[in-house]
Structures are given as C-alpha cells and as structure tokens.
Coordinates of C-alpha atoms in Angstrom, one line a residue:
M1 CA -15.0 -0.4 -92.5
P2 CA -14.1 -0.8 -96.2
V3 CA -12.6 -4.1 -97.2
Q4 CA -10.3 -4.9 -100.1
P5 CA -10.5 -8.4 -101.7
I6 CA -7.1 -9.8 -102.2
S7 CA -5.5 -13.0 -103.2
P8 CA -3.6 -15.1 -100.6
E9 CA -0.4 -14.5 -102.5
R10 CA -0.8 -10.8 -102.8
L11 CA -1.8 -10.7 -99.1
A12 CA 1.5 -12.3 -98.1
E13 CA 3.5 -9.9 -100.3
L14 CA 1.7 -6.9 -98.9
L15 CA 2.2 -8.0 -95.3
A16 CA 5.9 -8.7 -96.0
D17 CA 6.3 -5.2 -97.4
R18 CA 4.6 -3.7 -94.3
I19 CA 6.8 -5.8 -91.9
A20 CA 10.0 -5.1 -93.8
A21 CA 9.3 -1.4 -93.6
L22 CA 9.2 -1.4 -89.8
P23 CA 12.2 0.5 -88.4
V24 CA 14.9 -1.6 -86.7
T25 CA 16.7 0.6 -84.1
D26 CA 18.8 -0.1 -81.0
G27 CA 19.0 -3.8 -81.7
R28 CA 15.2 -4.3 -81.6
R29 CA 14.1 -7.3 -83.5
I30 CA 10.6 -7.1 -85.1
R31 CA 7.9 -9.2 -83.3
V32 CA 4.8 -9.9 -85.4
A33 CA 1.7 -11.7 -84.2
V34 CA -0.8 -13.5 -86.5
D35 CA -3.8 -13.9 -84.4
G36 CA -6.8 -16.1 -85.3
A37 CA -8.9 -19.1 -84.4
P38 CA -7.5 -22.5 -85.7
A39 CA -10.3 -22.3 -88.3
A40 CA -8.7 -19.1 -89.7
R41 CA -5.4 -20.9 -90.2
P42 CA -3.1 -18.3 -88.7
G43 CA -0.1 -20.7 -88.9
E44 CA -0.5 -20.9 -92.7
L45 CA -0.4 -17.2 -93.1
A46 CA 2.6 -16.9 -90.8
D47 CA 4.4 -19.6 -92.8
A48 CA 3.5 -17.9 -96.1
L49 CA 5.4 -14.7 -94.8
V50 CA 8.7 -16.5 -94.3
E51 CA 10.0 -16.6 -97.8
P52 CA 8.8 -13.1 -98.9
L53 CA 10.5 -11.7 -95.8
R54 CA 13.7 -13.6 -96.5
L55 CA 13.7 -12.3 -100.1
R56 CA 13.5 -8.8 -98.6
G57 CA 16.7 -9.6 -96.7
R58 CA 15.1 -10.2 -93.3
P59 CA 16.0 -13.3 -91.3
V60 CA 12.9 -15.0 -89.9
Q61 CA 12.1 -17.1 -86.8
R62 CA 8.8 -18.9 -86.6
V63 CA 7.1 -19.6 -83.3
S64 CA 3.7 -21.0 -82.5
A65 CA 1.7 -20.3 -79.4
A66 CA 0.6 -23.9 -79.4
D67 CA 4.2 -24.7 -78.2
F68 CA 3.8 -22.4 -75.2
L69 CA 0.8 -23.8 -73.5
R70 CA 0.7 -24.3 -69.7
A71 CA 1.2 -27.8 -68.4
A72 CA -1.9 -30.0 -68.6
S73 CA -2.2 -30.1 -64.9
I74 CA -3.0 -26.3 -65.0
R75 CA -4.8 -25.8 -68.3
L76 CA -7.0 -28.8 -67.8
E77 CA -7.7 -28.3 -64.1
Y78 CA -11.3 -27.5 -64.8
G79 CA -11.8 -30.2 -67.4
H80 CA -10.7 -30.9 -71.0
Q81 CA -13.4 -28.6 -72.5
D82 CA -13.7 -25.6 -70.1
T83 CA -14.1 -22.6 -72.4
D84 CA -13.1 -20.1 -69.7
A85 CA -9.9 -22.0 -69.0
Y86 CA -9.2 -22.1 -72.7
H87 CA -9.6 -18.4 -73.0
D88 CA -7.8 -17.4 -69.8
L89 CA -5.3 -20.1 -68.8
W90 CA -4.1 -22.2 -71.7
L91 CA -1.5 -19.8 -73.0
D92 CA 1.7 -19.6 -70.8
E93 CA 2.2 -15.9 -71.2
G94 CA 5.0 -15.7 -68.7
S95 CA 7.1 -18.2 -70.6
L96 CA 6.3 -16.6 -73.9
L97 CA 7.4 -13.3 -72.6
R98 CA 10.5 -14.6 -70.9
E99 CA 11.7 -17.0 -73.6
V100 CA 10.6 -15.3 -76.8
L101 CA 9.3 -11.7 -76.7
D102 CA 11.3 -9.9 -74.0
P103 CA 14.8 -11.0 -75.3
L104 CA 14.0 -9.2 -78.5
E105 CA 13.6 -5.8 -76.8
P106 CA 16.4 -3.2 -77.3
G107 CA 19.3 -4.4 -75.2
G108 CA 17.9 -7.9 -75.0
T109 CA 20.0 -11.0 -75.7
G110 CA 18.3 -11.8 -79.0
R111 CA 18.2 -15.5 -78.0
V112 CA 14.8 -17.1 -78.2
L113 CA 13.4 -20.5 -77.4
P114 CA 11.4 -21.7 -80.4
T115 CA 9.4 -24.3 -78.5
L116 CA 8.7 -25.0 -74.8
R117 CA 6.3 -27.8 -74.4
D118 CA 4.8 -30.4 -76.7
P119 CA 1.0 -29.8 -76.5
V120 CA 0.3 -33.5 -77.2
T121 CA 2.8 -35.3 -74.9
D122 CA 2.8 -32.4 -72.3
R123 CA 6.6 -32.8 -72.1
A124 CA 9.3 -30.2 -72.5
T125 CA 10.6 -30.1 -76.1
R126 CA 14.2 -29.6 -74.9
A127 CA 14.7 -27.2 -77.8
G128 CA 17.9 -25.2 -78.0
Y129 CA 18.0 -21.4 -77.9
V130 CA 18.3 -19.6 -81.3
A131 CA 20.2 -16.3 -81.6
L132 CA 18.4 -13.8 -83.9
A133 CA 20.2 -11.2 -85.9
P134 CA 19.5 -7.6 -85.1
D135 CA 17.3 -7.2 -88.2
A136 CA 15.4 -10.5 -87.7
V137 CA 11.6 -10.9 -87.7
L138 CA 9.8 -13.2 -85.2
L139 CA 6.5 -14.5 -86.6
L140 CA 4.2 -15.8 -83.9
D141 CA 0.9 -17.4 -84.7
G142 CA -2.0 -18.5 -82.4
P143 CA -5.5 -17.9 -81.1
L144 CA -6.5 -15.3 -78.5
L145 CA -3.2 -13.4 -78.6
L146 CA -4.5 -9.9 -78.3
G147 CA -5.5 -8.0 -75.3
R148 CA -2.9 -9.6 -73.1
W149 CA -0.3 -6.8 -73.2
L150 CA 2.2 -8.9 -75.1
P151 CA 4.8 -6.7 -76.8
F152 CA 4.3 -6.9 -80.5
D153 CA 5.5 -4.5 -83.2
L154 CA 2.8 -5.5 -85.6
T155 CA -0.4 -7.5 -85.1
V156 CA -2.6 -9.2 -87.7
H157 CA -6.0 -10.5 -86.8
L158 CA -7.7 -13.1 -89.0
A159 CA -11.5 -12.5 -88.6
L160 CA -14.3 -14.9 -89.2
T161 CA -18.0 -14.3 -88.9
P162 CA -19.6 -16.5 -86.2
A163 CA -21.3 -18.6 -88.9
A164 CA -18.0 -19.1 -90.8
L165 CA -16.2 -19.9 -87.5
A166 CA -18.7 -22.5 -86.6
R167 CA -18.7 -24.0 -90.1
R168 CA -15.0 -24.2 -90.4
T169 CA -14.1 -25.3 -86.9
A170 CA -13.3 -29.0 -86.6
P171 CA -15.9 -31.0 -84.7
E172 CA -13.5 -31.9 -81.9
L173 CA -12.8 -28.2 -81.4
R174 CA -16.4 -26.8 -81.5
W175 CA -16.4 -26.7 -77.7
T176 CA -14.0 -23.7 -78.0
L177 CA -16.6 -21.6 -79.9
P178 CA -17.9 -19.8 -76.8
A179 CA -14.3 -18.8 -75.9
F180 CA -14.0 -17.0 -79.3
A181 CA -17.4 -15.4 -78.8
R182 CA -16.1 -14.1 -75.5
Y183 CA -12.9 -12.9 -77.1
E184 CA -14.9 -10.9 -79.7
A185 CA -17.1 -9.4 -77.0
E186 CA -14.6 -8.6 -74.4
T187 CA -11.3 -8.0 -76.3
G188 CA -12.5 -6.8 -79.7
P189 CA -9.4 -8.1 -81.6
A190 CA -10.2 -6.4 -84.8
G191 CA -10.1 -3.0 -83.0
L192 CA -6.8 -3.8 -81.4
A193 CA -5.0 -5.3 -84.4
D194 CA -2.8 -3.2 -86.7
L195 CA -4.3 -5.1 -89.6
T196 CA -7.4 -7.2 -89.9
V197 CA -8.0 -9.8 -92.6
R198 CA -11.5 -11.2 -93.2
C199 CA -11.1 -14.8 -94.2
D200 CA -14.5 -16.5 -94.2
D201 CA -13.4 -18.1 -97.4
P202 CA -9.6 -18.9 -97.2
R203 CA -9.4 -18.7 -101.0
H204 CA -10.7 -15.2 -101.1
P205 CA -9.4 -13.1 -98.1
A206 CA -10.2 -9.4 -97.8
L207 CA -8.1 -6.8 -96.1
V208 CA -9.8 -4.4 -93.9
T209 CA -8.7 -0.8 -94.5
P210 CA -5.5 -0.8 -92.3
H211 CA -4.8 1.5 -89.4
Q212 CA -1.8 3.8 -89.5
P213 CA 1.5 2.0 -88.5
R214 CA 2.1 2.2 -84.8
E215 CA 4.1 0.5 -82.1
S216 CA 1.6 -1.6 -80.1
R217 CA 1.6 -3.5 -76.9
A218 CA -1.5 -5.5 -77.6

C-alpha cells in the first residue's frame, strides 16, 4: 500500500483532525486506540494528540493499557517470560471494558477509571473515577490491542518491520518479540486498524494510505 512520509508534528495534527471529525451522537464519547509495541512508542503518540484535540475543543482522557494488566499471580503463572501468556493473558480485557470502554457507550455513565493496577507493585492504584463530558475523547495506548473485540471508534496501529522491532526493543523486553510475530501472523493489526503508521524511524514516520472512516469493534 502507498505510504506518505510525514513529520511527527503533522501526524499528530492530521490524527487530531480525523478524531475531532468523528460524529458524537447519543452521548457517545469517542474511544481511540493507539496500538503498538513498546518500541513503537504508542504512548508518546497518544500524549502528542492531547493538546491538538483540546485546541479543537475536545476534552481528553488518557489511559494506558499498562495500567490494566491482570494480577501477577495470573499473568506470570507460566513464568516471567512466557510469550504466549504475554500475548493472551497479560491484558485484563474485562476490567478495561467494564471500567473504561463500556461506560462510554451511548447511555453509559461516562465515568471511567483511569488506572486499575500498578504494573510494578501489582497493587491497586486506588484511582478515583473521572466523569467525561459527552464530547470527550478517550485515548488508550498499548500493545496487542487489536483483534480482541474491544469497542473503539478509531484505531491507529504503529507498525515496525521485524528488523526495526528487534533493533529498537530494549534488551530486557526482547523475550516479547515472538509474541509480536504471532500478533502479526494471527491478527494482522495493519489490516484491522483504521490507520496504520510505519515508524521504523521515529523521526520520520510514514502514514499508510488510510481506510475510509468506519465504526470498528476491533
């Protein structure tokens, strides 16, 4: 597919335009996923969208999938470096749905829990609920988010070639590389995402020709 080189700043502006243009009806808040391996820095892109969206009059709530992992007793049941567990079990999808995504459906409470569990201490963060305005945007970042039937209104996938992924992955996380290879083979995130950004070089991203806007339940 054709790709368009783009500066990080212009990418954030373009994505903010796309998000701000999504229709808000029946009290639906917009839920956006920025999906990518840690080496692709999805959190940085999600953070970069906050101010452009606010300048467009949209309140923003940031959430990271890293704060919605299952308890260590579950996610580490098969060891600290089990790639299948990382792929299948680490993300607490039920809590993410219950506490973040489902309340933003039409008729939902609009109250979300920004964090659930500290991934380092494995303790509940005891965060308070936050009420989102009807025109608010939720920005969620994290790895392996697509193909789980999570309800998003727009999904962005940050793609890396296998060589770039291996090169840019921190040594202590290289054990996760087979999980991302499996994700590519079984899920095909670039085919599921509404927008795909190639980011082998974070200074020079490239936007893959986007699909037409759609409501997704990736």
